Structure formats: structure tokens, C-alpha cells
Short mmCIF file of C-alpha atoms in Angstrom, two decimals:
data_model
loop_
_atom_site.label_atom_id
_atom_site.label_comp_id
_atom_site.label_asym_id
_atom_site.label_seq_id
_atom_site.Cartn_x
_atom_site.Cartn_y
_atom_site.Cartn_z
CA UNK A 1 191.21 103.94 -133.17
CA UNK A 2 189.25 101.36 -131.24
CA UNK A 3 185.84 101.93 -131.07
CA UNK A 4 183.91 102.29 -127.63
CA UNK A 5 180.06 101.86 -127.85
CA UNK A 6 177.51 102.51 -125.36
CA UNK A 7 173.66 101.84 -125.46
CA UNK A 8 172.96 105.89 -126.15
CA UNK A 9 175.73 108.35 -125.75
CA UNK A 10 175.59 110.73 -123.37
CA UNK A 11 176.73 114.10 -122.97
CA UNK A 12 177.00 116.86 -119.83
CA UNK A 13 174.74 119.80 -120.73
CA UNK A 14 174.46 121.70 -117.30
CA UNK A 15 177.41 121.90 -114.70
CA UNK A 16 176.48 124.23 -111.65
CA UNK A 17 178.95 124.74 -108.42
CA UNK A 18 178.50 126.99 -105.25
CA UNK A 19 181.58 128.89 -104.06
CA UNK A 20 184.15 126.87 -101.80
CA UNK A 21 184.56 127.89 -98.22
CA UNK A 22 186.01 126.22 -94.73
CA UNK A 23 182.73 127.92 -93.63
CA UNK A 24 179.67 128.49 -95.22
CA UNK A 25 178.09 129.90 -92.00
CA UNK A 26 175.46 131.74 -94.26
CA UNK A 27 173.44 128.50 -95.78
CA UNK A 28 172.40 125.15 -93.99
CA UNK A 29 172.87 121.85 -95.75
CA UNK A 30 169.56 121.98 -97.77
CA UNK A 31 169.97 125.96 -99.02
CA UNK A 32 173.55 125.24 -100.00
CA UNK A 33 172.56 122.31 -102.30
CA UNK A 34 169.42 124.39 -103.76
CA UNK A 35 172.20 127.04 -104.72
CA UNK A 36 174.47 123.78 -107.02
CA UNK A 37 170.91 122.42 -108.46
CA UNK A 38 169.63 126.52 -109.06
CA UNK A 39 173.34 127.21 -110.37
CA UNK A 40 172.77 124.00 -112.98
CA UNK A 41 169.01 124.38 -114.24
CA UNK A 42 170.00 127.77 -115.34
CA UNK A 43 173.70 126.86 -116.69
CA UNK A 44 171.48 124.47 -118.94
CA UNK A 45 168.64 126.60 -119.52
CA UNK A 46 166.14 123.54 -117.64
CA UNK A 47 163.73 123.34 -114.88
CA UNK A 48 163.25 120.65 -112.58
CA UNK A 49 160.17 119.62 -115.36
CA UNK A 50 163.12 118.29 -117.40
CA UNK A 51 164.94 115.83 -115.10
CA UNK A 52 163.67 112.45 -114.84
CA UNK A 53 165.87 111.71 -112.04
CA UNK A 54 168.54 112.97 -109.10
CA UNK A 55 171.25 110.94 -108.32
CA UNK A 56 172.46 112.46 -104.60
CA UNK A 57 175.51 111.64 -102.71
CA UNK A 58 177.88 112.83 -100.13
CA UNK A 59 180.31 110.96 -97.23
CA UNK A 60 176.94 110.24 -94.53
CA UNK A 61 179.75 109.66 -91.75
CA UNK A 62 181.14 112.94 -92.07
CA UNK A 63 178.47 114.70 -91.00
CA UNK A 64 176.85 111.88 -89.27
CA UNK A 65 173.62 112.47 -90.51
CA UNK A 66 172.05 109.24 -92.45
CA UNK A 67 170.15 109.57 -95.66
CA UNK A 68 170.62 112.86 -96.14
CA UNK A 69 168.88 112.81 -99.38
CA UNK A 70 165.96 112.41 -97.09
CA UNK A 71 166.43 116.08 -95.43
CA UNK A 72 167.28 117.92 -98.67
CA UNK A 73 164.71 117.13 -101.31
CA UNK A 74 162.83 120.36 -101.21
CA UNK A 75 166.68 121.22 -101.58
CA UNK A 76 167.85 118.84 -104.50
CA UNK A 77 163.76 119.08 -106.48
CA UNK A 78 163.89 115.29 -105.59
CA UNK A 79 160.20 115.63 -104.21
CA UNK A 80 157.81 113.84 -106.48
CA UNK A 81 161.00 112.19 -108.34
CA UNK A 82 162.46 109.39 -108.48
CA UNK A 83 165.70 109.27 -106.66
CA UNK A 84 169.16 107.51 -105.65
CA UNK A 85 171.39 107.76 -103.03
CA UNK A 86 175.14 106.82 -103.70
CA UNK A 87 177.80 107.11 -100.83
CA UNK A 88 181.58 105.55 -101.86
CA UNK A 89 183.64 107.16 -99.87
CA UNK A 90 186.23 110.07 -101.32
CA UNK A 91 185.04 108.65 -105.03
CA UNK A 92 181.07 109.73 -104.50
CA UNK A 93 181.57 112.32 -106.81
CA UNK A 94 182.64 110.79 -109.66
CA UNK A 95 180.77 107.36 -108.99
CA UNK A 96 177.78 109.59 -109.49
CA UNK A 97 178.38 110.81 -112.52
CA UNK A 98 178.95 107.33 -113.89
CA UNK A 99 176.11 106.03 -112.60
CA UNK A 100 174.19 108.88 -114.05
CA UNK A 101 175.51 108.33 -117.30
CA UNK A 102 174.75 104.21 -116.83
CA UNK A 103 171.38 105.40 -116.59
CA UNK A 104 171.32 107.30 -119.34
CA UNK A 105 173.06 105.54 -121.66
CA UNK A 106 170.84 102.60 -120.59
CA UNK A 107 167.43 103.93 -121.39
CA UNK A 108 166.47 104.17 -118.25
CA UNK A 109 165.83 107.65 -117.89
CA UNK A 110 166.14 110.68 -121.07
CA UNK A 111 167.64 113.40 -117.86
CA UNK A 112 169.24 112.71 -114.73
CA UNK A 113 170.57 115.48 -112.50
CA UNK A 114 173.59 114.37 -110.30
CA UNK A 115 174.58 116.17 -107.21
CA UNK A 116 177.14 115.62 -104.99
CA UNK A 117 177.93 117.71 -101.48
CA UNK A 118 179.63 118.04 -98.48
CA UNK A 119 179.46 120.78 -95.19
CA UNK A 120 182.40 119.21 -93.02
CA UNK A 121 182.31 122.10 -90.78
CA UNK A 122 178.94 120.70 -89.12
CA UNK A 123 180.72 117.06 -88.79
CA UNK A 124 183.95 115.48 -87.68
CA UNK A 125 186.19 113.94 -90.67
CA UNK A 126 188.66 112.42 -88.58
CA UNK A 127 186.13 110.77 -86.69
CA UNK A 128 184.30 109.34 -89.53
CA UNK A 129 187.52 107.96 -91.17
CA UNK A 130 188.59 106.59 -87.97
CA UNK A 131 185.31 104.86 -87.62
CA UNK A 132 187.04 102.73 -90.79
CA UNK A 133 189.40 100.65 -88.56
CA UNK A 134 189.28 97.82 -88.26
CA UNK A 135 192.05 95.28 -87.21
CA UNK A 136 190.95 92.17 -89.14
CA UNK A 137 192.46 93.91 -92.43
CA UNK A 138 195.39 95.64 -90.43
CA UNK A 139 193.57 98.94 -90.72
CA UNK A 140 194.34 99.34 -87.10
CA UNK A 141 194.70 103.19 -87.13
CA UNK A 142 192.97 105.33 -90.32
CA UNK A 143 194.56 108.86 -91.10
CA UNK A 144 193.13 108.76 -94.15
CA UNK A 145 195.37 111.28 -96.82
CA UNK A 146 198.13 111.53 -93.81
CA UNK A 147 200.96 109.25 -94.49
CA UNK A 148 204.09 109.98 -95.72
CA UNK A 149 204.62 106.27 -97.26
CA UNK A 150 204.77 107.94 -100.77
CA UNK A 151 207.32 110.41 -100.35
CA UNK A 152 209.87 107.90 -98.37
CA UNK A 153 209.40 105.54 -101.44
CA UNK A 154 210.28 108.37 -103.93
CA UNK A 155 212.98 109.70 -102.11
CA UNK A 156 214.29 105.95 -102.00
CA UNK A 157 214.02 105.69 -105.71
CA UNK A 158 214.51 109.49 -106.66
CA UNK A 159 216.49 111.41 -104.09
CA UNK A 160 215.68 113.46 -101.01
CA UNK A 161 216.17 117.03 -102.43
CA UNK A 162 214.84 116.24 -106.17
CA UNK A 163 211.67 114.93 -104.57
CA UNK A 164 211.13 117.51 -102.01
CA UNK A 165 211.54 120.23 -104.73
CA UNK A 166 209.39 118.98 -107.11
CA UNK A 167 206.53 117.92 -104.51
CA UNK A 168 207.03 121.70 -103.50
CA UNK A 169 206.97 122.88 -107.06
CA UNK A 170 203.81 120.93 -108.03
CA UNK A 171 202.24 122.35 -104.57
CA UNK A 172 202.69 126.29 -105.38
CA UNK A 173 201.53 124.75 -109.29
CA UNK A 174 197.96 124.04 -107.68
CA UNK A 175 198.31 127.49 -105.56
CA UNK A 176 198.97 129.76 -108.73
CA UNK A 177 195.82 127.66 -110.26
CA UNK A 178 193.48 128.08 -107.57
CA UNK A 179 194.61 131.85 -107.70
CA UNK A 180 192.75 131.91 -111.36
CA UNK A 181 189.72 130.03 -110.02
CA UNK A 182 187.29 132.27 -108.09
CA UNK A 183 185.85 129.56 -106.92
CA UNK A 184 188.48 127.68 -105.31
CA UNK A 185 188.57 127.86 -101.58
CA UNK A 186 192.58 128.15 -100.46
CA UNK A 187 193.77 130.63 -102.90
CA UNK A 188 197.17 131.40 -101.18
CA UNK A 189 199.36 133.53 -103.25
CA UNK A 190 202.66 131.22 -103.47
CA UNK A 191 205.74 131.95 -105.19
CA UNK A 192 208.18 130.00 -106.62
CA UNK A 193 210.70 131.85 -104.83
CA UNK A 194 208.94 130.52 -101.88
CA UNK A 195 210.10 127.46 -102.76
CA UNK A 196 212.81 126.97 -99.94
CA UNK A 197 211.68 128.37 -97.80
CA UNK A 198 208.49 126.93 -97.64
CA UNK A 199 210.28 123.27 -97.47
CA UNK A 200 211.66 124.41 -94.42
CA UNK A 201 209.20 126.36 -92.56
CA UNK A 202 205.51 124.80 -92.98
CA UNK A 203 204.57 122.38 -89.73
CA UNK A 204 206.07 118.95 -90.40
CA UNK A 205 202.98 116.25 -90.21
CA UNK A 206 204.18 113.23 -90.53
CA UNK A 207 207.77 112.11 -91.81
CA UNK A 208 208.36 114.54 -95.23
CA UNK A 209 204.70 115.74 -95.37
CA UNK A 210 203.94 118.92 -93.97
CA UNK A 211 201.09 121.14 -93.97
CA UNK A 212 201.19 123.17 -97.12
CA UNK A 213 201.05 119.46 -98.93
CA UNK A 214 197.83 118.58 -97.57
CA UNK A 215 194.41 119.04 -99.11
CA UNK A 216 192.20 121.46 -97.61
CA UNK A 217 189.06 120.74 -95.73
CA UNK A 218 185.79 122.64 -97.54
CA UNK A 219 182.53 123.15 -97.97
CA UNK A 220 180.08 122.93 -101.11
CA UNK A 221 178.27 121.34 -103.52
CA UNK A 222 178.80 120.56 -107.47
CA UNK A 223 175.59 119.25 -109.90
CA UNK A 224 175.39 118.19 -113.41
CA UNK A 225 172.76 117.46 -115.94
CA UNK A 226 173.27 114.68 -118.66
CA UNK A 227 171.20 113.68 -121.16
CA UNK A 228 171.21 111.44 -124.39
CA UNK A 229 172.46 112.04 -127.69
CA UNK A 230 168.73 112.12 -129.36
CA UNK A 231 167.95 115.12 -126.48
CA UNK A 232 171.09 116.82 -127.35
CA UNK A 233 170.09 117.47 -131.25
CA UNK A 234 166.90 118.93 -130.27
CA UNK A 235 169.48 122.05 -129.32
CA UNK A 236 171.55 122.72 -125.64
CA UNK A 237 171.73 125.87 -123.65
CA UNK A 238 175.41 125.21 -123.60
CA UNK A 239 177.79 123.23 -126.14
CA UNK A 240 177.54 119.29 -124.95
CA UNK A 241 180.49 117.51 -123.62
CA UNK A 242 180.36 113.99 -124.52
CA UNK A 243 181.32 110.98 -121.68
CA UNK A 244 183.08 108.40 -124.02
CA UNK A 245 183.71 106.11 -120.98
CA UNK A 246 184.69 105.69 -117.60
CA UNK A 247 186.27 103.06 -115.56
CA UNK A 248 186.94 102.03 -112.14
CA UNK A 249 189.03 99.80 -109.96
CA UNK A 250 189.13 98.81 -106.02
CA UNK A 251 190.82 96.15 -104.14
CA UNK A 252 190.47 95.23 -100.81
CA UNK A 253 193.81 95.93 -99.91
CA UNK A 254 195.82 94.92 -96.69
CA UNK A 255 199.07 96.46 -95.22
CA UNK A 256 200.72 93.03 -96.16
CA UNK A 257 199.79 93.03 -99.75
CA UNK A 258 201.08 97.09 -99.70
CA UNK A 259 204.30 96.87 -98.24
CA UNK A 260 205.14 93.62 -98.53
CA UNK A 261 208.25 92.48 -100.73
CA UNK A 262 206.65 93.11 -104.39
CA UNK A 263 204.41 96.52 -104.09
CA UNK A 264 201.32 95.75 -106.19
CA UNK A 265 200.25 97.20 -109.54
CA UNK A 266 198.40 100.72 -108.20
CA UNK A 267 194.93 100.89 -108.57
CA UNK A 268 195.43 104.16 -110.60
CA UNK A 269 197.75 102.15 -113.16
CA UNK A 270 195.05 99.42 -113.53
CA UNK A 271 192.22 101.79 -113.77
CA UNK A 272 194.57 104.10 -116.86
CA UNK A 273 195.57 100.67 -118.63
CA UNK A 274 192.22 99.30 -118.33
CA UNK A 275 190.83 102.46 -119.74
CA UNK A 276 192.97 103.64 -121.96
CA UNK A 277 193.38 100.01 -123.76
CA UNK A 278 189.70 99.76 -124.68
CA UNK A 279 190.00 103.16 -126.04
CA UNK A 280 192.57 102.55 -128.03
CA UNK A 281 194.40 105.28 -126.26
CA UNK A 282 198.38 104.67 -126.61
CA UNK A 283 200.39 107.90 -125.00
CA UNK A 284 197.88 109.44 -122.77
CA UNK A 285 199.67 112.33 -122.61
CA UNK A 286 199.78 112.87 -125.95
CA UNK A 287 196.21 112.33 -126.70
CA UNK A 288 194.61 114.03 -123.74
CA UNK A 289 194.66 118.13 -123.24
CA UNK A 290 194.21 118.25 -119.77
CA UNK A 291 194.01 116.25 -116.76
CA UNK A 292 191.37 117.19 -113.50
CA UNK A 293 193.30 114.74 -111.02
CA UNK A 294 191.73 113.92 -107.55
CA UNK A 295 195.29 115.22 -105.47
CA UNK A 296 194.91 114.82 -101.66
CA UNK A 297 198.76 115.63 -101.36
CA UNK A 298 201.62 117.28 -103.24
CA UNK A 299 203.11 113.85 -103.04
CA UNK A 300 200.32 111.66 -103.92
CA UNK A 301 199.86 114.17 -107.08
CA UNK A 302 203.27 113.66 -108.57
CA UNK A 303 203.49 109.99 -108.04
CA UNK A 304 200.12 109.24 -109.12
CA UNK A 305 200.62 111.66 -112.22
CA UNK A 306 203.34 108.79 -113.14
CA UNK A 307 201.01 106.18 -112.69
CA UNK A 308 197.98 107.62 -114.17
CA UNK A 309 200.06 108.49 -117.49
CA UNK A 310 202.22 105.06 -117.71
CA UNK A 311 205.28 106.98 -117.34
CA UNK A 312 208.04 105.25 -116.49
CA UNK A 313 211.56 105.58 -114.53
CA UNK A 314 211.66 109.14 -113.51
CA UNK A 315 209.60 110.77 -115.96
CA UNK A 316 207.26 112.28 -114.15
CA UNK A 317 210.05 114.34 -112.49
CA UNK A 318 211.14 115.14 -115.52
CA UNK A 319 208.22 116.81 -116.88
CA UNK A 320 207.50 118.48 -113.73
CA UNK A 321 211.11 120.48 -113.47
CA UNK A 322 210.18 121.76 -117.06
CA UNK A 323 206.77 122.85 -116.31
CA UNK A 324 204.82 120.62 -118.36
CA UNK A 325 201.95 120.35 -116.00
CA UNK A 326 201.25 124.02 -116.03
CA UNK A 327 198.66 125.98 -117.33
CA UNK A 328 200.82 126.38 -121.21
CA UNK A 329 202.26 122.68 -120.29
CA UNK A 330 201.79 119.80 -122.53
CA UNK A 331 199.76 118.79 -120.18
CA UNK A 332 197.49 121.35 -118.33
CA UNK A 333 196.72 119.27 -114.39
CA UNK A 334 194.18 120.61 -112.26
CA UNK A 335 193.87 124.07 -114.04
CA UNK A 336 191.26 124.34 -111.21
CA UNK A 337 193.85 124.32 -108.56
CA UNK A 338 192.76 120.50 -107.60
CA UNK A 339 191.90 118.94 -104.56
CA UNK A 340 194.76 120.69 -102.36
CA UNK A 341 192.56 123.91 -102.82
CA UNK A 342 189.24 123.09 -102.43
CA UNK A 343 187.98 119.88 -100.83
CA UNK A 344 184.23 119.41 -100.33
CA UNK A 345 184.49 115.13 -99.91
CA UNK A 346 180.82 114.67 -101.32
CA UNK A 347 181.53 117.04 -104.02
CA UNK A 348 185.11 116.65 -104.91
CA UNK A 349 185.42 113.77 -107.27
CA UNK A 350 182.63 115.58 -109.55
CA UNK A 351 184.18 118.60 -109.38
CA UNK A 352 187.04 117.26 -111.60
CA UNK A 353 184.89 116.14 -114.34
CA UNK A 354 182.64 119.21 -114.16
CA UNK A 355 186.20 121.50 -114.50
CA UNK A 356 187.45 119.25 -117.34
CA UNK A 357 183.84 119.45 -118.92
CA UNK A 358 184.24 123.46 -118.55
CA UNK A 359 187.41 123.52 -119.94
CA UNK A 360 186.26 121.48 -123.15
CA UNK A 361 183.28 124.20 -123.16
CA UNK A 362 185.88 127.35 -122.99
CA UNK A 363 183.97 128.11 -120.10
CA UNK A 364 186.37 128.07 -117.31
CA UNK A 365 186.76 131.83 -116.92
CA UNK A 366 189.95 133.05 -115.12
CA UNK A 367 191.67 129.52 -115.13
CA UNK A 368 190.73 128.43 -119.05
CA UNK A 369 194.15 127.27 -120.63
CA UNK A 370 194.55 128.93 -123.80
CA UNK A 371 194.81 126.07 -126.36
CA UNK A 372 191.61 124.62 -127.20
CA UNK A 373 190.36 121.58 -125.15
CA UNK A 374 189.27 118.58 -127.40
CA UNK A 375 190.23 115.56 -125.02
CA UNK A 376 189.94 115.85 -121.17
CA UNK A 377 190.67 113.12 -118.52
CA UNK A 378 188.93 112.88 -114.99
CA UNK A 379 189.65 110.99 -112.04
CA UNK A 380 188.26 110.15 -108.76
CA UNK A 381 189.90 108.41 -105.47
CA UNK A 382 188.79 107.03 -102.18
CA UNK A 383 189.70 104.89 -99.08
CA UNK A 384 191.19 101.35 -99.63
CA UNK A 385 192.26 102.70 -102.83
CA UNK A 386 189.22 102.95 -105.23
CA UNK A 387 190.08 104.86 -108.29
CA UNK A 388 187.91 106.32 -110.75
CA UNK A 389 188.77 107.51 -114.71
CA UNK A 390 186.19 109.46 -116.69
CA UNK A 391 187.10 110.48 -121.00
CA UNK A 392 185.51 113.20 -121.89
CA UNK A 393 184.97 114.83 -125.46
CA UNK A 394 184.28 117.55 -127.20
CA UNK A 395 183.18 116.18 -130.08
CA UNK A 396 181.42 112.60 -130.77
CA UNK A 397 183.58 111.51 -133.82
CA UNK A 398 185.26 108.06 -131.73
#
């Protein structure tokens, strides 16, 4: 196999979340971080002494409150500390765990703690996306996650009832996942018998989408420690979990370029290909034992399952109808219950590499998968279509 190098390797040896709510009523923004950065020092057996750095990040338009970072250090232990802010959008999350390990791996600093956040009950999300517009680049209108483009394109190329049962069946997936996950915010006790009936009775949105597709809107925080490989021999509270890479890919898009005659090569495709080549990595789902996927939609999870795996034709349908996505799948997605459960913006696209990194650990409590985790994949999305892929290892033999 093709061998990726870094300057240092760098591994994840504290992951600490706070529970996921619509409403955390009970904590402002600076006591509900503490409880993520508490949550992590003792997951990795550290105190603040031992970070060199916090990396902080959330959406600033959601809760329309700039440099937040500001407000929470007595929060975050940024106080005396050096300190970044990152803000990308829906990817913050997972940007700041790559930027972390940049840091890291560059010798810049031995310890950084990364936290990301989000309390979108004290802000106004459809405000801040709307704020996006902006007419030059035929963003005329944002909805952000609403559309139903994707499902009218798979039904075109699939098949109205084949699409809308497997978009249902992948949506009560996430539901009996989030049911294992104590922490997971919309636990709603679906069955598949509910199938039908669901695809007839939840409020229609917009074209196929209707509510029980859609991501929820949450509350919470999610913080990780990494270190280097030199640190990590000196002995870890927990077993490490190695970062082997991570990659990411934007365009500024247009509505022209998207729906005109020849739909472009997805962002998630370019990222996985991109990726994957440099690691060598052939059949992703071969190789890989589970998959944390940033899903706003039922939709948008099955068609960017395809394009995140390099399946082709109607694969992707295929393995859904048998249930190879579940929990005793070939490939476990979102064990978690994903982003349709719990969706704290700031937060979300590190929760999927924290929930992989547990699941490599065996420490994923009511929603572990049985078979034992040796090769996790990670991603990350935002607006104009930035996607970000983390690898992550168990052991560091690549």
C-alpha cells in the first residue's frame, strides 16, 4: 500500500461531548462549552497544563455573536493560551480537527485541544444562511439543506417508489441508531413497518422531501485532544486513534455550472478519489469498517453514500435494500444516528470523527458495532459544497 507521511503523526487521545438537546435552557454558551473541554481533560486523563493550544470554532452568524472565542475563554481554558478561531460554515467541525492535527503534525505545538459548538436556540439559522445570498453567483434565495434537487434526480435515474423507499429506509436506519446513542438528540422510535406510512403522512417540504428527512436543529458542543506520536509512547489515558490523513475540496459553484447540461464531478467524489488515491485505498468499502457521514437529509445520505464510496449505477440502492449500512452491515454508517439526529452546526462535523474515533476505541457504549473497528472514515460538509474526508486508524502500521 502507498505510503502517506506526515511531519509527526498524530493521534486523538481525548474526545469529550455534552448531551444533545433543541434546548439546553440549563447552561449559557460559556458553561456548555466548559462541560465538552471538562468532559475531554478527564476522557484523557489531562489538565489544561497539558494543552499548548485551543483551536475554537462554531457558525458566528448563527448566533450572531462575533468572536465568540472572545466570550468563552474562561469557558474553553483559552485564557493565558494561545488560541485560534476557525469558522467554515457547516464543515467547522471537521476543518478544526485538521487544522489541529496540521499543527501538530507540523511541530508547532506537542497538544492542541479543538472545540467546536453551537446553541442555535439563542440565534436564527435561517437568517444567517439567508444572509448568504447573493445574486452575482445566482444564490438568489439560500435554504440551505432544503431542496429536493437530489431526490428528483434519483427518481429520474432510479424510480419514484425505489427511491422513496430506500430514502425512507435509510431515515428510520439513523432513527434505530440514534435510539442506541444516549447522546443523540431526536431519538424517535421508528419502525420499519412505519415505513409507508410514514412516506405518506410526514409534512411535505419541498417537492419529495418532507419533514422526517430533514436534519434536526440542536444544541452542544464536541472537543478533542491530539497529540504527537513521541507524546503518545510516554503512555495515554485512553488507546490513541491515529489521523492518517484528511482531505478537502470546495468550489465556488454557480446554479449554471449545477444544473446545467453536464452535472459536475461532486465535491464528495473529488474529495474520496483524491483521498483515497494517495492512500492507496482501492474499494473503500472494503477497506474501511465504518463510515461517520455528515447527512443533512435522508436523500443527500444515500446519494452521497454512492459518491463517497465510488459506487456506481445503482449500487448504492442495492446495498441499502439488503441492509448493508446497518449496524451488522458491511458497512456500519452513522452508528451514531448521524446528522438527521443531532445537529449542533459548530459541533457537527467533529462529532463524526470523534464517533468514528470511539468506535475504533470500543468505546461507543450502546451504539458500538460488534466487529472490531480497525479503519474508520469521517466526513464533513458545508455551504457551496465544501466537503471534508478524515482516515482514521487504529493502529500506525501504513
Amino acid at each position: 500500500m502507498k505510503k502517506h507521511e506526515k511531519n509527526r503523526n498524530v493521534a486523538i487521545i481525548g474526545i469529550g461531548q455534552t448531551t444533545l438537546s433543541s434546548h439546553k435552557e440549563d447552561q449559557n454558551q460559556v458553561e456548555m462549552v466548559a462541560e465538552a473541554v471538562r468532559n475531554v481533560l478527564a476522557d484523557a486523563n489531562m489538565t489544561l497544563d497539558d494543552i499548548d493550544c485551543i483551536v475554537h470554532g462554531n457558525m458566528e452568524l448563527f448566533e450572531m455573536q462575533f468572536q465568540p472565542d472572545m466570550w468563552h475563554a474562561l469557558g474553553c481554558g483559552s485564557y493565558g493560551k494561545e488560541e485560534y478561531r476557525i469558522t467554515t460554515g457547516g464543515t467547522v467541525g471537521a476543518t478544526l480537527v485538521c487544522a489541529s492535527d496540521s499543527l501538530v503534525a507540523s511541530g508547532q505545538y506537542d497538544t492542541v485541544l479543538c472545540l467546536g459548538f453551537e446553541k442555535l436556540q439563542e440565534g436564527n439559522t435561517t437568517g444567517g444562511i439567508t444572509n448568504m445570498a447573493d445574486p452575482l453567483w445566482f444564490r438568489n434565495l439560500q435554504t440551505g439543506a432544503l431542496t429536493s434537487t437530489t431526490a428528483t434526480e434519483m427518481i429520474k435515474e432510479f424510480g419514484k417508489d425505489r427511491v422513496l423507499r430506500a430514502a425512507m429506509k435509510y431515515r428510520i436506519m439513523m432513527d434505530k441508531h440514534a435510539m442506541l446513542n444516549e447522546r443523540a438528540h431526536r431519538r424517535l422510535g421508528l419502525e420499519y413497518d412505519q415505513l409507508e406510512t410514514l412516506m405518506e403522512t410526514s409534512p411535505q417540504l419541498v417537492g419529495e422531501l418532507r419533514l422526517i428527512h430533514m436534519c434536526s436543529q440542536s444544541d452542544g458542543a464536541c472537543a478533542m485532544i491530539l497529540t504527537h506520536e513521541d507524546r503518545v509512547k510516554k503512555g495515554t489515558a485512553k488507546p490513541p486513534v491515529w489521523i492518517r490523513d484528511h482531505e478537502t475540496s470546495h468550489r465556488g459553484e454557480n446554479m449554471s455550472n449545477l444544473y446545467g447540461a453536464q452535472k459536475p464531478k461532486s465535491t464528495h467524489r473529488d474529495c474520496a478519489e483524491r483521498l483515497f488515491k494517495r492512500n492507496g485505498i482501492t474499494n473503500p468499502l472494503e477497506y474501511f469498517d465504518v463510515f461517520e457521514m455528515y447527512d443533512p437529509s435522508a436523500y443527500w445520505g444515500l446519494d452521497w453514500l454512492r459518491e463517497f464510496l465510488l459506487l456506481k449505477d445503482d449500487a448504492v440502492l442495492k446495498l441499502m435494500e439488503a441492509g448493508e449500512f446497518d449496524l451488522d452491515g458491511k458497512l456500519p454508517v452513522n452508528p451514531s444516528g448521524g446528522v438527521i439526529a443531532s445537529n449542533p452546526i459548530g459541533a457537527t462535523a467533529m462529532l463524526r470523527p470523534a464517533e468514528a474515533a470511539l468506535q475504533i476505541r470500543g468505546d461507543a457504549g450502546g451504539h458500538q458495532i460488534k466487529k472490531e473497528v480497525r479503519h474508520a472514515l469521517a466526513s464533513g460538509f458545508g455551504g457551496t459544497l465544501w466537503t471534508v474526508m478524515l482516515m482514521l486508524e487504529k493502529e500506525l502500521n501504513w
